[in-house]
mmCIF file of C-alpha atoms in Angstrom:
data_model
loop_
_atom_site.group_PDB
_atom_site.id
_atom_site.type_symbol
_atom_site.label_atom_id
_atom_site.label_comp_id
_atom_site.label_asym_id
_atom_site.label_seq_id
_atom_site.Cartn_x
_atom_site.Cartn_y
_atom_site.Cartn_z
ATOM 1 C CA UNK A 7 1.502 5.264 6.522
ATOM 2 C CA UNK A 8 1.847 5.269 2.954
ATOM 3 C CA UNK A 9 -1.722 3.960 1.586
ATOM 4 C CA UNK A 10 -1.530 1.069 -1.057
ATOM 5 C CA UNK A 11 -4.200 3.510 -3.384
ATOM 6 C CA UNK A 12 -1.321 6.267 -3.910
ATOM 7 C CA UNK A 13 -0.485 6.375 -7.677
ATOM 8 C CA UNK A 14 2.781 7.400 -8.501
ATOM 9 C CA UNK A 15 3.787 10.831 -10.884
ATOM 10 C CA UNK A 16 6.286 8.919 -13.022
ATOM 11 C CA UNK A 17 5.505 10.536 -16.915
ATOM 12 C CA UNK A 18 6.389 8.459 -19.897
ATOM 13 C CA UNK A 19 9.280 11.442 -20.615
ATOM 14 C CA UNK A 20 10.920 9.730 -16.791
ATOM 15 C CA UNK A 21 10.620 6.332 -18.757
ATOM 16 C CA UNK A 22 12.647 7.835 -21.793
ATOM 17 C CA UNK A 23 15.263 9.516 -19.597
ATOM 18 C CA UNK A 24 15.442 6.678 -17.765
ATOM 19 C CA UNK A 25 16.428 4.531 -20.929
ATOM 20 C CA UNK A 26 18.577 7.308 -22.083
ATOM 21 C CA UNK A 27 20.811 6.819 -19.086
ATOM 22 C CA UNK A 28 20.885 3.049 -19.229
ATOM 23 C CA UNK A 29 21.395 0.526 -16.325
ATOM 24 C CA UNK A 30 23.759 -1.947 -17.890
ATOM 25 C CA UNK A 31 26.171 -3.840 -15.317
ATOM 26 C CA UNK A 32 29.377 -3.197 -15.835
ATOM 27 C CA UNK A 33 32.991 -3.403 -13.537
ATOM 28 C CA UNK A 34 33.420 -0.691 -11.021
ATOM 29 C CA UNK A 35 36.890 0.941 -10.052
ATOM 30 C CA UNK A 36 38.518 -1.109 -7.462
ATOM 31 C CA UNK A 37 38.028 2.060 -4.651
ATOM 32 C CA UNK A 38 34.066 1.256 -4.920
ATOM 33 C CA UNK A 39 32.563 -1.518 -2.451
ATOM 34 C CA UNK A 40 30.091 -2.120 -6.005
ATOM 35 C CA UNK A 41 33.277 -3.073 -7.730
ATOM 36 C CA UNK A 42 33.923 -6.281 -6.021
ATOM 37 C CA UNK A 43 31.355 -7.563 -8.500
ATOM 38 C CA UNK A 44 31.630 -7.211 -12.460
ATOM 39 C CA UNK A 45 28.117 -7.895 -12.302
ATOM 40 C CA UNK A 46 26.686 -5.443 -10.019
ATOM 41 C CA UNK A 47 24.543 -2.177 -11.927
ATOM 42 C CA UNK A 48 26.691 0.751 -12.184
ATOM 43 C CA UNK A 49 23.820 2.465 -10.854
ATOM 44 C CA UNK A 50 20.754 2.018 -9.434
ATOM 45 C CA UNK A 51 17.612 3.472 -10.457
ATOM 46 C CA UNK A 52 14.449 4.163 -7.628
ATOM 47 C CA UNK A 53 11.056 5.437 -8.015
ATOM 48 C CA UNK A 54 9.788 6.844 -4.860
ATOM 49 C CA UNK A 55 5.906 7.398 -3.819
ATOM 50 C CA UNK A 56 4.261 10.642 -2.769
ATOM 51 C CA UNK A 57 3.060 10.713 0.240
ATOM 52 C CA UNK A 58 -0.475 11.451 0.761
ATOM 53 C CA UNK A 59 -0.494 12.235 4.121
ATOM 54 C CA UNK A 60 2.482 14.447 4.386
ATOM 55 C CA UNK A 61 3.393 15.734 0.998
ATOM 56 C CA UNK A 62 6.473 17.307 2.555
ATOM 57 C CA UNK A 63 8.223 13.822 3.292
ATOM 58 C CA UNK A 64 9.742 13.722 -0.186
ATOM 59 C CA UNK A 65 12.654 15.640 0.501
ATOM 60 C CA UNK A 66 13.673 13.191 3.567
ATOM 61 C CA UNK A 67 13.950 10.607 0.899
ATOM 62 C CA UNK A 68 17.748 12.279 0.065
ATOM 63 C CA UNK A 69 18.884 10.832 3.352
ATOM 64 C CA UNK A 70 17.604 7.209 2.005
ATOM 65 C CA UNK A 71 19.451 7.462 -1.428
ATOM 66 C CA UNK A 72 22.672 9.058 0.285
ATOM 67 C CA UNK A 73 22.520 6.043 2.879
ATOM 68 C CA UNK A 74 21.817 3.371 0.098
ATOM 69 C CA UNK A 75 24.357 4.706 -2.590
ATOM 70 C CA UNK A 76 26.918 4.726 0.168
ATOM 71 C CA UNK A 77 25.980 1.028 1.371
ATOM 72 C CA UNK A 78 26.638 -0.110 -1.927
ATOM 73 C CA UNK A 79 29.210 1.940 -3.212
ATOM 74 C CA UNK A 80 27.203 2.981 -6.477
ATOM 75 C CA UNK A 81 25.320 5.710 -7.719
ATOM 76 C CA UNK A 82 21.426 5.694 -6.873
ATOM 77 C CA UNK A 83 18.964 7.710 -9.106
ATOM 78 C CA UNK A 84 15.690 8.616 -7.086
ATOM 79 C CA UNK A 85 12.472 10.276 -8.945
ATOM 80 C CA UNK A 86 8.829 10.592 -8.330
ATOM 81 C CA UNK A 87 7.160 10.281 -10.898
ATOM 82 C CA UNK A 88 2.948 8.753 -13.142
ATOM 83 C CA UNK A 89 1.497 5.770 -12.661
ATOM 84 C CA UNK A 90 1.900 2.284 -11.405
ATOM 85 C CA UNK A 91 1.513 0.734 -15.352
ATOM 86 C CA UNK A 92 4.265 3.041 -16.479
ATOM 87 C CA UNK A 93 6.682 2.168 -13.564
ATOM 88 C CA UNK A 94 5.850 -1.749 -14.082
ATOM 89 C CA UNK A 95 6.580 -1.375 -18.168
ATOM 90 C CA UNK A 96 9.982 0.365 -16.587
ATOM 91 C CA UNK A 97 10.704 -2.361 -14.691
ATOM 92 C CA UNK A 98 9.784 -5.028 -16.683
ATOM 93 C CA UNK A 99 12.028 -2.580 -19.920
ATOM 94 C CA UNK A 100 15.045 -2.951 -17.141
ATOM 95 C CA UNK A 101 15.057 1.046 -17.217
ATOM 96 C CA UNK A 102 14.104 1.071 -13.664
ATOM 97 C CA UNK A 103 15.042 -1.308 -10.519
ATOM 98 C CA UNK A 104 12.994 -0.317 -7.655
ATOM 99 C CA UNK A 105 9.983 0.658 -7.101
ATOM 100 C CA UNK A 106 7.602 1.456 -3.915
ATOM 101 C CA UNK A 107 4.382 -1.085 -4.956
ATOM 102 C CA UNK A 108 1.291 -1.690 -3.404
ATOM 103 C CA UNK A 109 -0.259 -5.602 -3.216
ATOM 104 C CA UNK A 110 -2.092 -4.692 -6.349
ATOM 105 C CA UNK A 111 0.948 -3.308 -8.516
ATOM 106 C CA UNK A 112 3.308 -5.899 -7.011
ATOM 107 C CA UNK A 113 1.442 -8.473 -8.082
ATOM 108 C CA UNK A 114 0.914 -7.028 -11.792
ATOM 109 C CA UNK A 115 5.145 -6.218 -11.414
ATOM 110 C CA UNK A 116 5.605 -10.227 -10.716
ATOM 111 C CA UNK A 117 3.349 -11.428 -13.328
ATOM 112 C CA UNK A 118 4.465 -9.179 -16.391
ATOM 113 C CA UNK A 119 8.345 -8.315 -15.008
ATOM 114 C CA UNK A 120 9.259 -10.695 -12.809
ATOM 115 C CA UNK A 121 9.928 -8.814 -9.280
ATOM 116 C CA UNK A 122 10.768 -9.666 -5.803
ATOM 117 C CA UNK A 123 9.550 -7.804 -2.572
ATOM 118 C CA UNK A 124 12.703 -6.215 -1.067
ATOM 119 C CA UNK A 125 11.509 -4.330 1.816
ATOM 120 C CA UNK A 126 8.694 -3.340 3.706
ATOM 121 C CA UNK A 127 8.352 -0.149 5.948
ATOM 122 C CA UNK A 128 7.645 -1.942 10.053
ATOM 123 C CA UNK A 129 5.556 0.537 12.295
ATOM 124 C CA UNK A 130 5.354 -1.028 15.615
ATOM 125 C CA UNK A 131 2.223 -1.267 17.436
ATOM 126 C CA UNK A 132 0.302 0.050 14.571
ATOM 127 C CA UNK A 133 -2.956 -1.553 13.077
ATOM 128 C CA UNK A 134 -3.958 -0.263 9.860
ATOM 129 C CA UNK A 135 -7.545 -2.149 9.246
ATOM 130 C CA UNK A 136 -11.017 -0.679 8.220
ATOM 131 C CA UNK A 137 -13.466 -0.975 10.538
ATOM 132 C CA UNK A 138 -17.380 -1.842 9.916
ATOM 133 C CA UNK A 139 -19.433 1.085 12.219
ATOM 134 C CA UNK A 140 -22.613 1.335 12.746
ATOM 135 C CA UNK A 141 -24.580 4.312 15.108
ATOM 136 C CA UNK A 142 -23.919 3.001 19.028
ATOM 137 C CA UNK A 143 -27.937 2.811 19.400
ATOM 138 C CA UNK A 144 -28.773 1.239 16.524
ATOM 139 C CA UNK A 145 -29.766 -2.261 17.929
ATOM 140 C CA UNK A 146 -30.311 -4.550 14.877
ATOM 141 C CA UNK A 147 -26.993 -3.888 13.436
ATOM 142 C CA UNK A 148 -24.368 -5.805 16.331
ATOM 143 C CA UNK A 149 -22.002 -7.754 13.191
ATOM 144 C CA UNK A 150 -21.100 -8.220 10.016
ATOM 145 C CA UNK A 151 -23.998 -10.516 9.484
ATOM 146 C CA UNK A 152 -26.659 -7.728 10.491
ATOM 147 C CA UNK A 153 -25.328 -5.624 7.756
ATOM 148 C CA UNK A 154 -27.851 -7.951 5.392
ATOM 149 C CA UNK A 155 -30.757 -6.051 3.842
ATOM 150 C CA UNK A 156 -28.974 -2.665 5.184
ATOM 151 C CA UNK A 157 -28.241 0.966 3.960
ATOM 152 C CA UNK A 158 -24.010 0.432 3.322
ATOM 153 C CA UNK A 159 -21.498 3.090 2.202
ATOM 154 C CA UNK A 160 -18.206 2.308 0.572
ATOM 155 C CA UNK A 161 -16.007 5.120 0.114
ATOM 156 C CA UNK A 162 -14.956 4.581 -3.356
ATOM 157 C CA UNK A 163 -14.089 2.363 -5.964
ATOM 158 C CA UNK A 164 -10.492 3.246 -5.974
ATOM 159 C CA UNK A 165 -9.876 2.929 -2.020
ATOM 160 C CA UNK A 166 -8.050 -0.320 -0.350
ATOM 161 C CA UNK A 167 -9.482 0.671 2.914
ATOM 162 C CA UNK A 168 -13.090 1.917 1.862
ATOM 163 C CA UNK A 169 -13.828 -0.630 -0.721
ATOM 164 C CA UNK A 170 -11.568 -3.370 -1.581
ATOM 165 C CA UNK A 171 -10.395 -5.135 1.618
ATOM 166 C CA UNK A 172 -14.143 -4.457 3.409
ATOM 167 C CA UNK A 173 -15.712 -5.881 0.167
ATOM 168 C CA UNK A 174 -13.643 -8.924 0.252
ATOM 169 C CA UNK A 175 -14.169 -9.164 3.653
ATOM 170 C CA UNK A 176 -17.911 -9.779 3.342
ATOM 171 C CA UNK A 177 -17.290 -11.724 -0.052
ATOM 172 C CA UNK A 178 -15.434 -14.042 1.566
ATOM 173 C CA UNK A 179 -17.099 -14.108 5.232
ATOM 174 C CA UNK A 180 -20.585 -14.753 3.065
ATOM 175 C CA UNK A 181 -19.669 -16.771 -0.117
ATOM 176 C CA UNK A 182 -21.218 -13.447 -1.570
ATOM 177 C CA UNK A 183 -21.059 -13.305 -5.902
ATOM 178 C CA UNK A 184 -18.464 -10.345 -5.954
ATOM 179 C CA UNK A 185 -20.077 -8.899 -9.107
ATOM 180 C CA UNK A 186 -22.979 -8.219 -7.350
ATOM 181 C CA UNK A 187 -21.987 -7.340 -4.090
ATOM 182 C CA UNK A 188 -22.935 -3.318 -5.569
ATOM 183 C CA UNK A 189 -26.211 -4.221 -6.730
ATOM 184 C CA UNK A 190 -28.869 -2.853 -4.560
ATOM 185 C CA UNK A 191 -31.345 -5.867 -2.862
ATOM 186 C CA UNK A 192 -28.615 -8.611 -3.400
ATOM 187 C CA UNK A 193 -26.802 -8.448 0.008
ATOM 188 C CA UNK A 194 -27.205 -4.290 1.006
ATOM 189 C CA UNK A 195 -30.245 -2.799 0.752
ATOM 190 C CA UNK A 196 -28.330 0.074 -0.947
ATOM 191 C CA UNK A 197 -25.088 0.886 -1.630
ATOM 192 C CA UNK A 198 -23.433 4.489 -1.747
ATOM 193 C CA UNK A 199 -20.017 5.541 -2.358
ATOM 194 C CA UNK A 200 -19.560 8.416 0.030
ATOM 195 C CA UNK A 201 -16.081 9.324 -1.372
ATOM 196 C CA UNK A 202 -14.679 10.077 1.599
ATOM 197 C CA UNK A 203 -14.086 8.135 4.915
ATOM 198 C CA UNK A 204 -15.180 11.541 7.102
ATOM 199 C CA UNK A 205 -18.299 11.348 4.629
ATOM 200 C CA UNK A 206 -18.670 7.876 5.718
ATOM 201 C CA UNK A 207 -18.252 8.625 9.327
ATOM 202 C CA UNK A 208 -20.924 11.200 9.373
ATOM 203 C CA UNK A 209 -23.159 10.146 6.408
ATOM 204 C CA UNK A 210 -23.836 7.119 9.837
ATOM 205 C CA UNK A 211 -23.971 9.447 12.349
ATOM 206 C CA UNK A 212 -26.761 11.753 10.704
ATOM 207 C CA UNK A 213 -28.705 8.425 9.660
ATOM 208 C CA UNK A 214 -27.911 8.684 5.951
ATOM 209 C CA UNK A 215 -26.410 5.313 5.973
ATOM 210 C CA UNK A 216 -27.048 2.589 8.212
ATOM 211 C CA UNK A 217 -23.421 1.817 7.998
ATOM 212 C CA UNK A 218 -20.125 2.632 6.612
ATOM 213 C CA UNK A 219 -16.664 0.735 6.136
ATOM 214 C CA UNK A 220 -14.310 3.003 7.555
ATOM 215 C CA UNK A 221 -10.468 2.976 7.807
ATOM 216 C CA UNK A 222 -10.062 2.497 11.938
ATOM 217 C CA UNK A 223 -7.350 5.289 11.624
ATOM 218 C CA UNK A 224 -9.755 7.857 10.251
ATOM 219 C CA UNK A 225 -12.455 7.194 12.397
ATOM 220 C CA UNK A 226 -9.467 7.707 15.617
ATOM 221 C CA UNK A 227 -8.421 10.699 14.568
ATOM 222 C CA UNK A 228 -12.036 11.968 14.136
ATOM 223 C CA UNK A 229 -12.143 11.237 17.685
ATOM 224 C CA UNK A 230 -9.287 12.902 18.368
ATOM 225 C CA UNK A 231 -10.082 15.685 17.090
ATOM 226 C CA UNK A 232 -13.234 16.346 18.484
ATOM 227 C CA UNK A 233 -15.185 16.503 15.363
ATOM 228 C CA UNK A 234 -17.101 12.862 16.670
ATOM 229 C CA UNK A 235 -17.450 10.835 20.294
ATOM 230 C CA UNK A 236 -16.653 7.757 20.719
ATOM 231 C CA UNK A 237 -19.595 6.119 22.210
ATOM 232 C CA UNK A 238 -21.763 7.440 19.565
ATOM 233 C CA UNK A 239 -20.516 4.517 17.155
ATOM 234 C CA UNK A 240 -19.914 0.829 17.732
ATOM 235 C CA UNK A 241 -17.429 -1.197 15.482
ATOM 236 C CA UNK A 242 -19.399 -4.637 14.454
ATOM 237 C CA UNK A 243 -16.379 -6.011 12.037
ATOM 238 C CA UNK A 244 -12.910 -5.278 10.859
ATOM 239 C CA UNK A 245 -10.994 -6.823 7.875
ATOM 240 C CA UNK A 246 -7.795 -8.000 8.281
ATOM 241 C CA UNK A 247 -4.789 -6.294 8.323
ATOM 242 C CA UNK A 248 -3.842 -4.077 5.673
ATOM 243 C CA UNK A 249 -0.463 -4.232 4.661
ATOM 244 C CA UNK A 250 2.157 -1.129 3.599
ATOM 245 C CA UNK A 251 3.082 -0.721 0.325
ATOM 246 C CA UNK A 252 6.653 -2.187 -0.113
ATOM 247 C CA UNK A 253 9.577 -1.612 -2.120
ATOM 248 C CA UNK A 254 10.189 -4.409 -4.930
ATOM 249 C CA UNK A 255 12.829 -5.105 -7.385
ATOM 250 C CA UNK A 256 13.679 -6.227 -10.620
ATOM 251 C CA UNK A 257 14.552 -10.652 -10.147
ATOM 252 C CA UNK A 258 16.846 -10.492 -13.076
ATOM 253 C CA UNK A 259 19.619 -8.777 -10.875
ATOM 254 C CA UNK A 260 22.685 -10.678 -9.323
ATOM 255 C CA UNK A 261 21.367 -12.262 -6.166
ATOM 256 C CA UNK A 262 24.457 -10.934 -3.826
ATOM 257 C CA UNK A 263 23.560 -7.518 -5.325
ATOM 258 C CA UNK A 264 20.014 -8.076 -4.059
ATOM 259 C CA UNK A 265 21.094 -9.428 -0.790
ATOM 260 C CA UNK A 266 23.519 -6.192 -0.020
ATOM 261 C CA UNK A 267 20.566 -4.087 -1.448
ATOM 262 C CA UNK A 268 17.824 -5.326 1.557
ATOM 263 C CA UNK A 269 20.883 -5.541 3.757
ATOM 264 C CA UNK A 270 20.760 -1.495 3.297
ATOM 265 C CA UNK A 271 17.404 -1.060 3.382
ATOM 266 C CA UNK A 272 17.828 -2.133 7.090
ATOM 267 C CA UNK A 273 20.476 -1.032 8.070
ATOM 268 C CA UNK A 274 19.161 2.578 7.668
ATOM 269 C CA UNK A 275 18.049 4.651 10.797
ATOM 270 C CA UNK A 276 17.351 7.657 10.086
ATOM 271 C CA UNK A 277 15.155 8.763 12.845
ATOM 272 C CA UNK A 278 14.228 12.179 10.892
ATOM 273 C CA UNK A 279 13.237 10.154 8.038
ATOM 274 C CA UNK A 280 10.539 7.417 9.635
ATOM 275 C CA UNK A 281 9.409 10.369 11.775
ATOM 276 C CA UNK A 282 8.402 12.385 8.367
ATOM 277 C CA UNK A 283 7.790 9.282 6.173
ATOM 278 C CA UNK A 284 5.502 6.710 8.396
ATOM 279 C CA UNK A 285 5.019 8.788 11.172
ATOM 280 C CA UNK A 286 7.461 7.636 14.099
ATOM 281 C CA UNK A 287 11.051 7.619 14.166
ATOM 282 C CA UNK A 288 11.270 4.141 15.635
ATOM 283 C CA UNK A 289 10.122 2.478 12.458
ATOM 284 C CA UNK A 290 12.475 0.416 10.558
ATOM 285 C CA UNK A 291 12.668 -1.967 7.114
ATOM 286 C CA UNK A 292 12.401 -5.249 6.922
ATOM 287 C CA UNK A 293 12.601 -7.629 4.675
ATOM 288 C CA UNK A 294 9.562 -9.435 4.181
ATOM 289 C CA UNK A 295 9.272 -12.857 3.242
ATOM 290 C CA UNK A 296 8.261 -13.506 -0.694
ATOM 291 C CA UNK A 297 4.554 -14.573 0.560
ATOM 292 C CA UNK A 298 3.978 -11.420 2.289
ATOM 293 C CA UNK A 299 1.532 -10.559 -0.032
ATOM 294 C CA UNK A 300 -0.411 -13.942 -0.488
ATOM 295 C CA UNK A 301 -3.476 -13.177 2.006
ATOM 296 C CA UNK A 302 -4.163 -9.902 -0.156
ATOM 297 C CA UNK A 303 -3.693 -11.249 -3.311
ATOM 298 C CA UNK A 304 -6.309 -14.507 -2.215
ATOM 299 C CA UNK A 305 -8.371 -11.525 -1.381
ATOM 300 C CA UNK A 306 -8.139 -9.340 -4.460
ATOM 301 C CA UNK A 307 -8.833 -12.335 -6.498
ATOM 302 C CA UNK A 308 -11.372 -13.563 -4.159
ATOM 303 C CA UNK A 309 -13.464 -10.065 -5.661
ATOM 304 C CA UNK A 310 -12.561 -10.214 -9.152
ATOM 305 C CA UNK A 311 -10.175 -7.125 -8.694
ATOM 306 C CA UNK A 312 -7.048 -8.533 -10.060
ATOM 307 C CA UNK A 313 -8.599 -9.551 -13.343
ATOM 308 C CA UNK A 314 -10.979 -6.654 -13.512
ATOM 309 C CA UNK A 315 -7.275 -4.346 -13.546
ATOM 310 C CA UNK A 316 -6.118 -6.041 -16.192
ATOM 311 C CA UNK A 317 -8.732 -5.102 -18.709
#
C-alpha cells in the first residue's frame, strides 16, 4: 500500500531538466503506434512515489515504463523525485504528465493545473481504514461517542490514517468545530500526538491514553507479530475507507492519447511488480471514475484541511 502521506523527492533541478527536455507534441515516424496521431507527446514524462513500506520497489517500476512506452509506442521518462507542490507547478508548467497523487495533492493538481485521475492501484480484499481502540476492559469506552471527555492520541499532524480521516470522522459523526477538535476540554479531555501508530498502540495498552486512532493494518500486524494480543483491545469505530494514492494526468492532452494511456495502465500484469509494489501479485489498475475522490475531499474540507494547505 502506498500511503496518501508519502511526499515525493522531485528537486526543483528535476523541474529544470524536465523543461530542458520539453514535451511538445509533435508527428511520430510512421513505424511507431504514437505516430498515428500528430497530436500525441513525443514522450511522456512520469514521476513515481517512494515507497514507504518497501523502499526496494522502485526498481520494479522499469517493468511499468518498459510496458507503458511499448503500449504506446513512445518514449516514457520515469523519476522520483521532492515534493507534491513542485510536481503540481510541473504539471500545471506542462513539464511533467503524470504523477502518483494522493486525495490531498490531486485535488490541489485539479484546482491549479487542471488534472484527471488516470488510474488507481486495486488490492482485492484489502481494507485500509484506521480503527478507534480502546483497552478490551475498559468499560466506559464501547463507541465513538464514549470517546467524549477522554484521554485521545492522534499520531500526527501529517498522517491520513492517524489524524486526518479519524478527525473528520468524529467532526463529521459530532458536528464537532474542526478548529478545536485539538483543544483540550472541548470534545477530548486531552489530546497527544504519539507520532507513531505502535506508540499509539501501546501508549493504550500501558494506560497512557485512554484511546488511540490507529491504522487497522498496524494494529494487525502488531498482532501478528506477537508484540500485542488481540483480546487485549476492542475496536469501538473505524473511518471509512481510505483510498490509494492514484496516478493523475495533465487534462490538456489529446483525449485518445489519454484513453490508450489508462488502456495501458491496465493492461499491465506484471505479477513481480504488484507483488513488490502493493504487496500481492494479483493486484491490478483500474481506472477510477473522476468522483473517486469526492468522499475524501467532502472530508478534508469538512476539517478545514484543504484550505489550511493552501496557506
Amino acid at each position: 500500500m502506498i500511503k496518501i502521506v508519502s511526499k515525493f523527492l522531485l528537486t526543483l533541478g528535476l523541474i529544470i531538466t524536465l523543461a530542458a527536455c520539453g514535451n511538445e507534441a509533435s508527428s511520430k515516424s510512421s513505424d511507431s503506434e504514437g505516430a498515428a496521431n500528430k497530436d500525441w507527446p513525443e514522450k511522456l514524462t512520469l514521476v513515481q512515489m517512494p515507497n514507504e513500506n518497501n523502499p526496494n520497489a522502485a526498481s520494479m517500476h522499469t517493468s511499468l515504463r518498459d510496458h507503458l512506452s511499448e503500449e504506446l509506442g513512445i518514449e516514457v521518462e520515469e523519476f522520483e523525485g521532492g515534493s507534491y507542490a513542485v510536481g503540481i507547478e510541473a504539471l500545471a508548467s506542462g513539464n511533467l504528465d503524470i504523477m502518483l497523487a494522493s486525495p490531498m495533492s490531486y485535488y490541489q493538481a485539479d484546482q491549479k493545473a487542471g488534472a484527471e485521475l488516470l488510474a488507481v492501484p486495486q488490492v482485492e480484499g484489502q481494507e485500509y481504514y484506521t480503527a478507534f481502540i480502546a483497552k478490551k476492559d475498559n468499560q466506559e469506552i464501547n463507541n465513538l461517542e464514549d470517546l467524549k471527555g477522554k484521554n485521545f492520541a492522534f499520531v500526527n499532524a501529517a498522517s491520513s490514517s492517524g489524524y486526518l480521516y479519524p478527525k473528520g470522522t468524529l467532526v463529521q459523526e459530532f458536528d464537532l468545530d474542526p478548529d478545536l477538535v485539538e483543544q483540550s476540554g472541548n470534545f477530548f479531555e486531552n489530546i497527544t500526538f504519539s507520532e507513531s501508530h505502535v506508540n499509539s498502540v501501546m501508549g493504550v495498552k500501558m494506560g497512557d491514553f485512554d484511546a488511540a486512532a490507529v491504522a487497522k493494518g498496524q494494529l494487525d500486524s502488531m498482532i501478528e507479530a506477537g508484540t500485542i494480543k488481540e483480546d487485549e483491545f476492542k475496536i469501538v469505530g473505524r473511518t471509512d475507507d481510505i483510498p490509494d494514492a492514484s496516478y493523475i494526468i495533465r487534462e490538456d492532452l489529446p483525449e485518445d492519447f489519454k484513453t490508450a494511456l489508462r488502456d495501458a495502465f491496465v493492461s499491465f500484469e506484471d505479477e513481480k511488480y504488484f507483488e513488490a509494489v502493493h504487496n500481492d501479485p494479483k493486484a491490478r489498475f483500474v481506472s477510477p471514475e473522476q468522483d473517486y475522490y469526492d468522499p475524501t475531499i467532502e472530508m478534508l474540507e469538512a476539517i478545514n484541511a484543504l484550505e489550511e494547505d493552501a496557506q
